[in-house]
XYZ file of C-alpha atoms in Angstrom:
326
model
C -16.477 -7.567 29.716
C -17.644 -4.880 27.187
C -15.963 -2.184 24.723
C -16.591 0.631 27.052
C -14.150 -1.708 29.216
C -11.529 -2.334 27.073
C -8.786 0.621 26.651
C -7.322 1.185 23.371
C -4.408 2.708 22.018
C -4.769 3.265 17.876
C -1.468 3.472 15.893
C -1.059 4.501 12.250
C -0.024 6.685 9.940
C -1.908 7.023 6.142
C -5.582 7.406 5.403
C -5.628 3.558 4.777
C -5.542 3.388 8.403
C -8.000 6.427 9.246
C -10.541 3.557 7.565
C -9.509 1.467 11.393
C -9.346 4.344 13.598
C -12.766 5.919 12.101
C -14.569 2.478 12.479
C -13.747 2.511 15.866
C -14.906 6.237 16.797
C -18.063 5.758 15.074
C -18.380 2.047 16.876
C -18.077 3.684 19.906
C -14.968 1.869 20.843
C -12.938 3.259 24.297
C -9.716 4.881 22.158
C -7.629 6.474 25.148
C -4.616 7.713 22.543
C -3.252 7.969 18.947
C 0.236 7.232 17.946
C 1.133 8.375 14.710
C 4.497 9.104 12.410
C 5.911 13.233 13.286
C 4.605 16.204 11.374
C 6.143 15.874 7.830
C 7.609 19.172 6.493
C 6.795 19.599 2.965
C 6.533 22.929 0.557
C 9.292 24.161 -1.321
C 11.245 25.175 1.411
C 10.131 22.351 3.245
C 9.338 24.805 5.616
C 5.180 23.886 6.201
C 4.616 20.535 8.677
C 2.011 18.976 7.692
C 0.290 16.452 9.909
C -0.631 12.690 8.567
C -4.377 11.588 7.818
C -4.325 9.860 10.950
C -3.800 12.905 13.129
C -6.186 14.615 11.321
C -8.881 12.604 12.396
C -7.706 11.819 16.029
C -7.185 15.752 16.590
C -10.874 16.062 14.752
C -12.482 13.732 17.383
C -10.539 14.882 20.277
C -8.446 12.457 20.560
C -5.448 12.017 22.204
C -2.532 11.981 20.451
C 1.154 11.319 20.834
C 4.101 11.433 18.267
C 7.484 10.014 18.828
C 10.211 10.087 16.996
C 12.046 7.232 18.257
C 9.522 4.147 19.919
C 12.171 3.108 22.349
C 12.091 7.014 23.785
C 11.776 6.612 27.450
C 9.201 9.294 28.135
C 7.368 8.273 24.785
C 7.243 4.879 26.724
C 6.288 6.022 29.485
C 3.651 8.181 28.498
C 2.388 5.119 25.976
C 1.955 3.296 29.979
C 0.373 6.024 31.713
C -2.553 5.062 29.216
C -3.001 1.686 30.494
C -3.959 0.408 27.995
C -5.736 -3.080 27.028
C -4.996 -3.491 23.947
C -3.053 -1.897 20.925
C -4.313 -1.803 17.499
C -1.661 -1.027 14.323
C -3.132 -0.177 10.741
C -0.565 0.688 8.653
C 2.520 2.258 10.856
C 6.263 1.417 11.450
C 8.340 -1.694 13.618
C 8.015 -1.179 17.305
C 9.883 -2.768 19.686
C 8.991 -5.012 22.140
C 9.006 -2.192 25.102
C 5.836 -1.179 23.084
C 3.864 -4.089 21.580
C 4.572 -6.526 24.549
C 3.051 -3.528 26.728
C -0.702 -4.173 26.673
C -2.106 -7.077 28.673
C -3.938 -7.961 25.830
C -0.966 -8.053 23.552
C -0.895 -5.670 20.240
C -2.313 -6.602 16.563
C -1.649 -5.162 13.636
C -4.261 -4.838 10.163
C -1.848 -6.138 7.250
C -3.279 -5.367 4.048
C -2.312 -9.034 2.447
C -3.446 -12.837 3.068
C -0.407 -13.100 5.676
C 2.563 -15.029 5.002
C 2.218 -13.852 1.957
C 2.767 -10.350 1.420
C 5.557 -9.692 4.260
C 6.445 -5.958 4.394
C 5.957 -2.376 3.422
C 3.548 -2.305 -0.155
C 1.269 -5.584 0.109
C -0.934 -4.257 -2.204
C 1.375 -2.509 -4.710
C 3.112 -6.357 -4.768
C 0.182 -8.338 -5.410
C -1.527 -6.043 -8.367
C 2.015 -5.821 -10.032
C 2.501 -9.693 -9.039
C -0.810 -9.929 -11.563
C -2.771 -11.437 -8.405
C -6.174 -12.573 -8.443
C -7.338 -12.530 -5.089
C -5.489 -10.542 -1.658
C -7.015 -9.905 1.429
C -6.326 -8.449 4.779
C -5.071 -10.458 8.225
C -4.886 -9.530 12.018
C -2.165 -11.227 13.793
C -0.163 -10.941 16.847
C 2.663 -8.659 17.014
C 6.389 -10.357 18.145
C 10.159 -10.140 17.519
C 10.058 -10.100 13.333
C 8.062 -8.023 10.806
C 4.520 -9.611 9.547
C 5.677 -13.158 10.896
C 3.281 -13.267 14.396
C 0.560 -15.562 14.865
C -2.551 -15.095 12.301
C -6.093 -14.064 14.691
C -8.675 -13.623 11.503
C -8.297 -13.342 7.286
C -10.672 -11.918 5.080
C -9.996 -12.485 1.008
C -10.304 -9.479 -1.378
C -11.483 -10.854 -4.868
C -8.470 -8.234 -7.579
C -10.781 -7.515 -10.803
C -9.165 -7.302 -13.843
C -9.239 -3.634 -14.720
C -8.698 -2.606 -11.043
C -5.663 -0.583 -10.418
C -3.796 0.185 -6.523
C -6.196 2.360 -5.993
C -8.978 0.017 -6.484
C -7.550 -2.378 -4.250
C -6.765 0.403 -1.788
C -10.013 1.721 -1.202
C -11.880 -1.886 -0.856
C -8.447 -3.083 1.574
C -9.454 -0.353 3.582
C -13.004 -0.794 4.288
C -12.131 -4.645 4.570
C -9.321 -3.917 7.103
C -11.971 -1.778 9.205
C -14.634 -4.428 9.201
C -11.864 -7.366 10.789
C -10.092 -5.162 12.633
C -13.487 -4.170 14.791
C -14.453 -8.262 14.199
C -10.558 -9.413 16.247
C -11.297 -6.450 18.510
C -14.768 -7.859 19.620
C -13.317 -11.598 19.781
C -11.349 -10.284 21.990
C -13.998 -8.741 24.076
C -15.797 -12.248 23.990
C -13.062 -13.835 25.349
C -11.981 -12.223 28.174
C -8.963 -10.949 25.931
C -8.186 -14.304 24.778
C -8.267 -15.165 20.786
C -7.429 -18.333 18.933
C -4.665 -17.301 16.587
C -2.301 -19.512 14.618
C 1.903 -19.654 13.931
C 2.163 -18.877 10.339
C 4.315 -21.665 10.179
C 1.610 -23.840 10.315
C -0.218 -22.689 6.647
C 2.523 -22.544 4.913
C 2.209 -25.593 2.824
C 5.825 -27.453 1.518
C 6.849 -26.034 -1.773
C 4.782 -22.804 -1.506
C 6.659 -19.805 -2.740
C 6.277 -17.110 -0.116
C 6.175 -13.263 -2.301
C 7.851 -10.363 -0.213
C 5.793 -6.806 -0.649
C 9.733 -3.922 0.025
C 8.789 -1.060 0.123
C 8.346 1.207 -3.336
C 11.580 3.411 -4.356
C 11.860 5.316 -7.762
C 13.574 2.995 -9.344
C 11.616 0.389 -8.255
C 8.633 1.910 -10.949
C 11.112 2.217 -13.955
C 9.138 0.527 -16.358
C 11.053 -2.910 -18.356
C 9.987 -3.286 -21.775
C 11.715 -6.907 -22.142
C 8.922 -7.918 -19.805
C 5.759 -9.433 -21.730
C 3.159 -7.579 -22.335
C 0.552 -8.675 -19.801
C 3.442 -8.245 -17.019
C 3.581 -4.751 -17.821
C 0.467 -4.105 -17.793
C 0.097 -5.386 -14.082
C 3.506 -3.686 -13.460
C 0.994 -0.070 -14.534
C -2.160 -1.106 -12.789
C -0.008 -2.134 -9.368
C 1.968 1.766 -9.603
C -0.980 3.488 -10.657
C -2.210 6.060 -9.927
C 0.654 6.545 -7.389
C 3.430 6.607 -7.087
C 2.838 5.992 -11.160
C 4.702 3.554 -13.430
C 7.704 5.329 -15.853
C 10.272 5.197 -18.300
C 12.068 7.106 -20.563
C 11.594 8.654 -23.805
C 13.895 9.122 -26.139
C 13.953 11.323 -29.272
C 15.908 10.875 -32.332
C 17.983 14.341 -31.673
C 19.685 12.257 -28.154
C 16.593 13.956 -25.831
C 14.854 12.611 -23.235
C 12.533 13.047 -21.159
C 10.146 11.169 -18.690
C 6.977 9.361 -19.449
C 4.683 8.127 -16.854
C 2.286 5.434 -17.574
C -1.096 5.549 -15.617
C -3.470 3.004 -17.514
C -2.574 0.429 -20.723
C -4.266 -2.545 -22.185
C -2.816 -6.020 -23.797
C -3.223 -6.759 -27.107
C -3.107 -9.755 -29.404
C -0.585 -8.525 -32.025
C 2.555 -10.095 -32.179
C 5.339 -8.074 -31.877
C 7.408 -10.145 -34.807
C 10.791 -9.547 -33.643
C 10.332 -5.364 -33.234
C 12.651 -4.214 -30.010
C 11.144 -4.032 -27.160
C 10.466 -0.262 -25.957
C 9.588 0.788 -30.290
C 6.932 2.905 -30.572
C 3.839 2.697 -32.795
C 1.020 5.168 -33.782
C -1.831 2.526 -35.660
C -5.317 4.555 -35.854
C -5.058 6.988 -33.283
C -3.511 4.325 -30.468
C -0.109 4.492 -29.010
C 1.369 1.230 -28.969
C 4.733 -0.148 -27.398
C 6.541 -3.429 -27.934
C 7.276 -5.886 -25.422
C 8.982 -8.868 -25.140
C 5.803 -10.842 -26.949
C 2.638 -8.425 -28.185
C 2.082 -4.441 -28.742
C 0.931 -3.014 -25.295
C -1.216 -0.028 -26.231
C -0.558 2.610 -23.653
C -4.369 4.518 -21.842
C -3.972 7.193 -19.992
C 0.090 8.740 -19.909
C 1.804 11.538 -18.607
C 4.684 13.574 -19.907
C 7.521 15.134 -17.642
C 5.703 18.693 -16.948
C 2.792 17.977 -19.199
C -0.736 16.961 -17.765
C -1.534 13.542 -17.228
C -4.166 12.578 -21.016
C -4.873 10.027 -23.167
C -3.205 8.484 -26.132
C -5.098 10.426 -28.706
C -4.217 13.750 -27.130
C -0.346 12.701 -27.240
C -0.500 11.821 -30.393
C -2.014 14.740 -31.425
C 1.820 16.679 -29.924
C 3.618 14.391 -31.520
C 3.321 13.661 -35.099
C 6.816 11.867 -35.071
C 6.267 9.737 -32.154
C 7.997 7.012 -34.207
C 11.061 8.811 -34.567
C 10.747 8.153 -30.236
C 11.867 5.045 -28.289
C 10.811 4.029 -24.672
C 13.702 2.636 -23.128
């Protein structure tokens, strides 16, 4: 079997998935169709439809595109079956029913942005950074009935540097994910559709704590100033630049405004009992008390204002120490 013989259906939606689709197209693999989410209403009146990043790439390269509302829709299932795919490759998509993932003769594999069984779920990159991990990676695994629990085919590691935010890790894993997808497909081609895989239960050591990676919501992004400075800094890194960690800044007249924080630096200055969320201006630096040390806020954005560094922000708030973050 060659890559020209192997009929592939690709499934994905965001920019992260485009990296793998691009690698397949540019590598000369036989992508017979692409499945992605329906166009999303955007704009003030939700009257403009925005195609996904995957659809935009697929259309630009003349690939057939399917956009089912429901994955179990009989019409969609029959459309999918008509392509007679040997393999389906999934990157950053939705949960698939068995009638879909079991359809190809060589199965369906997913590229997951974590080292499974760690960080199963919708937001593995965010949670790895939020939890202060020093290393993450990508995994290819065969889909089964449960989310992110299938047999592991391959894994590649990625180091999370101390100054990386989620965007840095996202970009690195997008490239690594494309690489591992190609390696996995090549293994399948070499094995005429067969490849070694390992049940995840076999690599979970006794006493290992498994971290989940649930979907990120607005409330998820609210900062808890009762945490240590390092944990708050990691929280900020794990949500920067999007969707952004936020807090409420309360003034002494009772008004509040949302403040997003995109970059922060830990200090060695103990808070000495100052209440978490207390603000202090020190030599042009904006500091906030946490559970242990002062945290320096470097890049912030007040609601209705542009993103700016702390020095520019302080120029507009001479009485900043009368405010409090909560």
